[in-house]
Amino acid sequence: MFPTPIEKRSRSAQVTYQSMLPFALILWLLPLIAVANFSIKPEADFVSGNYWGMPSSFEMFSNYGRVFFESNMPRYLLNSLMITVPTVIGAVALSAMAGFALGVYRFKGNLLIFFMFIAGNFVPFQILMVPVRDLTIDLNLYDTKTGLILFHIAFQTGFCTLFMRNFIRALPYPLIEAARVEGVAEWRIFWFVVLPLMKPALAALSVLIFTFIWNDYFWAVVLTQGPGAQPVTAGITEFNSQFRAAYHLMSAGSIVAALPPVAMFFLMQKHFIAGLTLGAVK
């Protein structure tokens, strides 16, 4: 059979879009490719003006070795890990319980509380800089990992609760009703009935929050100073000042700082995509 005009247009559009994919991919990866190229070059290439050409010799092990052994990069990475992991656990746990309460129970003020969570997401975080900094100083939490963790949990809970509440509302409510008829306690309904069904959403939200917190620079600079508590995003500034003209070392440090979120995404890719697409089709 001959293709219909609609099929011809569809195939033509498909070929057009597919031909654009390599260009879009190269354009998106170009900055990363440039930084990766810088990170394996010797210092002599930059002295001679060889910025964008192929390396005259591959100094990957030397450059990355200096990043780890001649700077505070390992400590900054450890700080980021100690800040990001508790933040993800705290924000996801609080939002799961809050989302369960707002999504399952019907009580006066339910919608108002939900709107307050939504409204908090639209507050520009820059206007909170001075009050939050003063608050952490008054509570003796300034320049501590604990202060940064608590603030991130508080700031991320609004978005996480919005995400969890909408996900829980889409779950089959008869399962909860059946558990109540059987006399199951509410906390057991949450733990044994609702929580297992939320695994895709928990995984997707964990990846998102991990990426947000790991890549946060603004609050890391505002609430911390020095290598004792600074995460890698703020510590990279001190790292750049240490190796001011050493572009190969600064590039290697940037690559190292960017690897954990990428690894987190690929490890959780299956659950992340499932959590984002669950409920998209009936």
mmCIF file of C-alpha atoms in Angstrom, residues 86-247:
data_model
loop_
_atom_site.group_PDB
_atom_site.id
_atom_site.type_symbol
_atom_site.label_atom_id
_atom_site.label_comp_id
_atom_site.label_asym_id
_atom_site.label_seq_id
_atom_site.Cartn_x
_atom_site.Cartn_y
_atom_site.Cartn_z
ATOM 1 C CA PRO A 86 20.966 13.992 55.321
ATOM 2 C CA THR A 87 19.128 16.757 53.462
ATOM 3 C CA VAL A 88 17.690 14.310 50.937
ATOM 4 C CA ILE A 89 16.641 11.875 53.679
ATOM 5 C CA GLY A 90 15.105 14.610 55.840
ATOM 6 C CA ALA A 91 13.272 16.449 53.055
ATOM 7 C CA VAL A 92 11.903 13.276 51.459
ATOM 8 C CA ALA A 93 10.810 11.793 54.805
ATOM 9 C CA LEU A 94 9.040 14.970 55.958
ATOM 10 C CA SER A 95 7.380 15.530 52.600
ATOM 11 C CA ALA A 96 6.195 11.915 52.404
ATOM 12 C CA MET A 97 4.421 12.249 55.759
ATOM 13 C CA ALA A 98 3.067 15.714 54.964
ATOM 14 C CA GLY A 99 1.935 14.569 51.517
ATOM 15 C CA PHE A 100 0.178 11.590 53.098
ATOM 16 C CA ALA A 101 -1.686 13.849 55.531
ATOM 17 C CA LEU A 102 -2.704 16.333 52.827
ATOM 18 C CA GLY A 103 -3.499 13.722 50.199
ATOM 19 C CA VAL A 104 -5.450 11.197 52.267
ATOM 20 C CA TYR A 105 -7.185 13.065 55.082
ATOM 21 C CA ARG A 106 -10.063 15.485 54.594
ATOM 22 C CA PHE A 107 -10.020 18.181 57.253
ATOM 23 C CA LYS A 108 -10.750 21.885 57.522
ATOM 24 C CA GLY A 109 -7.815 23.929 56.304
ATOM 25 C CA ASN A 110 -6.351 21.122 54.176
ATOM 26 C CA LEU A 111 -6.419 23.188 50.997
ATOM 27 C CA LEU A 112 -5.143 26.298 52.781
ATOM 28 C CA ILE A 113 -2.115 24.439 54.157
ATOM 29 C CA PHE A 114 -1.455 22.983 50.714
ATOM 30 C CA PHE A 115 -1.581 26.470 49.170
ATOM 31 C CA MET A 116 0.903 27.678 51.786
ATOM 32 C CA PHE A 117 3.331 24.977 50.705
ATOM 33 C CA ILE A 118 2.844 26.050 47.092
ATOM 34 C CA ALA A 119 3.231 29.761 47.904
ATOM 35 C CA GLY A 120 6.516 29.120 49.671
ATOM 36 C CA ASN A 121 7.997 27.857 46.404
ATOM 37 C CA PHE A 122 7.428 31.251 44.767
ATOM 38 C CA VAL A 123 9.289 33.311 47.373
ATOM 39 C CA PRO A 124 12.559 34.578 45.839
ATOM 40 C CA PHE A 125 15.258 33.011 47.966
ATOM 41 C CA GLN A 126 17.532 36.050 47.526
ATOM 42 C CA ILE A 127 15.319 38.179 49.787
ATOM 43 C CA LEU A 128 15.806 35.625 52.570
ATOM 44 C CA MET A 129 19.582 35.904 52.508
ATOM 45 C CA VAL A 130 20.037 38.407 55.369
ATOM 46 C CA PRO A 131 17.300 37.036 57.708
ATOM 47 C CA VAL A 132 18.479 33.452 57.280
ATOM 48 C CA ARG A 133 22.114 34.391 57.823
ATOM 49 C CA ASP A 134 21.235 36.358 60.992
ATOM 50 C CA LEU A 135 19.114 33.466 62.227
ATOM 51 C CA THR A 136 21.941 30.962 61.805
ATOM 52 C CA ILE A 137 24.308 33.316 63.640
ATOM 53 C CA ASP A 138 21.842 33.721 66.547
ATOM 54 C CA LEU A 139 21.419 29.935 66.774
ATOM 55 C CA ASN A 140 25.189 29.323 66.584
ATOM 56 C CA LEU A 141 24.668 27.413 63.329
ATOM 57 C CA TYR A 142 26.606 29.731 61.040
ATOM 58 C CA ASP A 143 29.484 28.060 59.211
ATOM 59 C CA THR A 144 28.314 24.590 60.247
ATOM 60 C CA LYS A 145 27.121 21.665 58.204
ATOM 61 C CA THR A 146 24.148 21.274 60.555
ATOM 62 C CA GLY A 147 22.906 24.781 59.807
ATOM 63 C CA LEU A 148 23.126 24.229 56.067
ATOM 64 C CA ILE A 149 21.360 20.863 56.352
ATOM 65 C CA LEU A 150 18.485 22.280 58.406
ATOM 66 C CA PHE A 151 18.024 25.202 56.074
ATOM 67 C CA HIS A 152 18.009 23.022 52.956
ATOM 68 C CA ILE A 153 15.480 20.643 54.512
ATOM 69 C CA ALA A 154 13.198 23.564 55.398
ATOM 70 C CA PHE A 155 13.522 25.164 51.976
ATOM 71 C CA GLN A 156 13.048 21.947 49.955
ATOM 72 C CA THR A 157 10.119 20.562 51.965
ATOM 73 C CA GLY A 158 7.604 22.818 50.187
ATOM 74 C CA PHE A 159 8.382 21.527 46.700
ATOM 75 C CA CYS A 160 8.727 17.940 47.948
ATOM 76 C CA THR A 161 5.352 18.090 49.719
ATOM 77 C CA LEU A 162 3.696 19.408 46.553
ATOM 78 C CA PHE A 163 5.233 16.526 44.608
ATOM 79 C CA MET A 164 4.285 13.859 47.166
ATOM 80 C CA ARG A 165 0.758 15.108 47.822
ATOM 81 C CA ASN A 166 -0.143 15.045 44.132
ATOM 82 C CA PHE A 167 1.399 11.592 43.749
ATOM 83 C CA ILE A 168 -0.486 10.166 46.735
ATOM 84 C CA ARG A 169 -3.766 11.648 45.505
ATOM 85 C CA ALA A 170 -3.351 9.592 42.329
ATOM 86 C CA LEU A 171 -3.016 6.292 44.248
ATOM 87 C CA PRO A 172 -6.053 3.965 44.441
ATOM 88 C CA TYR A 173 -7.959 5.138 47.526
ATOM 89 C CA PRO A 174 -9.875 1.804 47.948
ATOM 90 C CA LEU A 175 -6.615 0.232 49.154
ATOM 91 C CA ILE A 176 -6.537 2.627 52.116
ATOM 92 C CA GLU A 177 -10.239 2.120 52.815
ATOM 93 C CA ALA A 178 -9.819 -1.659 52.760
ATOM 94 C CA ALA A 179 -6.957 -1.434 55.245
ATOM 95 C CA ARG A 180 -9.077 0.719 57.569
ATOM 96 C CA VAL A 181 -11.945 -1.761 57.382
ATOM 97 C CA GLU A 182 -9.493 -4.440 58.503
ATOM 98 C CA GLY A 183 -8.603 -2.303 61.529
ATOM 99 C CA VAL A 184 -5.081 -1.385 60.435
ATOM 100 C CA ALA A 185 -3.608 1.601 62.298
ATOM 101 C CA GLU A 186 -2.993 4.767 60.321
ATOM 102 C CA TRP A 187 0.763 4.646 60.717
ATOM 103 C CA ARG A 188 0.768 1.058 59.463
ATOM 104 C CA ILE A 189 -1.323 2.097 56.449
ATOM 105 C CA PHE A 190 1.281 4.720 55.651
ATOM 106 C CA TRP A 191 4.231 2.390 56.195
ATOM 107 C CA PHE A 192 2.949 -0.861 54.657
ATOM 108 C CA VAL A 193 0.345 0.278 52.111
ATOM 109 C CA VAL A 194 1.162 3.753 50.833
ATOM 110 C CA LEU A 195 4.953 3.887 51.164
ATOM 111 C CA PRO A 196 5.656 0.816 48.973
ATOM 112 C CA LEU A 197 3.529 2.371 46.226
ATOM 113 C CA MET A 198 5.537 5.591 46.496
ATOM 114 C CA LYS A 199 8.918 4.037 45.664
ATOM 115 C CA PRO A 200 9.094 5.466 42.110
ATOM 116 C CA ALA A 201 8.178 8.938 43.401
ATOM 117 C CA LEU A 202 10.668 8.662 46.269
ATOM 118 C CA ALA A 203 13.437 7.685 43.848
ATOM 119 C CA ALA A 204 12.636 10.480 41.391
ATOM 120 C CA LEU A 205 12.406 13.073 44.147
ATOM 121 C CA SER A 206 15.643 11.883 45.762
ATOM 122 C CA VAL A 207 17.538 12.315 42.485
ATOM 123 C CA LEU A 208 16.112 15.809 41.977
ATOM 124 C CA ILE A 209 16.845 16.981 45.522
ATOM 125 C CA PHE A 210 20.312 15.424 45.492
ATOM 126 C CA THR A 211 21.115 17.372 42.326
ATOM 127 C CA PHE A 212 19.625 20.624 43.685
ATOM 128 C CA ILE A 213 21.543 20.477 46.959
ATOM 129 C CA TRP A 214 24.837 19.259 45.528
ATOM 130 C CA ASN A 215 24.860 22.030 42.914
ATOM 131 C CA ASP A 216 23.728 24.788 45.293
ATOM 132 C CA TYR A 217 26.190 27.650 45.352
ATOM 133 C CA PHE A 218 24.247 30.621 46.720
ATOM 134 C CA TRP A 219 23.454 29.311 50.198
ATOM 135 C CA ALA A 220 26.787 27.525 50.460
ATOM 136 C CA VAL A 221 28.506 30.916 50.146
ATOM 137 C CA VAL A 222 26.024 32.764 52.390
ATOM 138 C CA LEU A 223 25.954 30.294 55.294
ATOM 139 C CA THR A 224 29.483 28.860 55.328
ATOM 140 C CA GLN A 225 33.077 29.971 55.070
ATOM 141 C CA GLY A 226 36.287 27.974 55.160
ATOM 142 C CA PRO A 227 36.955 24.315 54.413
ATOM 143 C CA GLY A 228 35.438 23.090 57.680
ATOM 144 C CA ALA A 229 31.842 23.270 56.429
ATOM 145 C CA GLN A 230 31.906 24.502 52.846
ATOM 146 C CA PRO A 231 30.576 22.102 50.190
ATOM 147 C CA VAL A 232 32.353 21.593 46.919
ATOM 148 C CA THR A 233 30.426 24.306 45.039
ATOM 149 C CA ALA A 234 31.691 26.992 47.419
ATOM 150 C CA GLY A 235 35.057 25.332 47.910
ATOM 151 C CA ILE A 236 35.750 25.406 44.189
ATOM 152 C CA THR A 237 36.093 29.201 44.534
ATOM 153 C CA GLU A 238 38.990 28.776 46.969
ATOM 154 C CA PHE A 239 40.309 26.038 44.720
ATOM 155 C CA ASN A 240 40.325 28.451 41.769
ATOM 156 C CA SER A 241 42.168 31.077 43.794
ATOM 157 C CA GLN A 242 44.802 28.484 44.708
ATOM 158 C CA PHE A 243 45.346 27.481 41.079
ATOM 159 C CA ARG A 244 44.483 30.834 39.534
ATOM 160 C CA ALA A 245 46.247 30.462 36.187
ATOM 161 C CA ALA A 246 46.299 26.660 36.125
ATOM 162 C CA TYR A 247 43.321 26.110 33.846
#
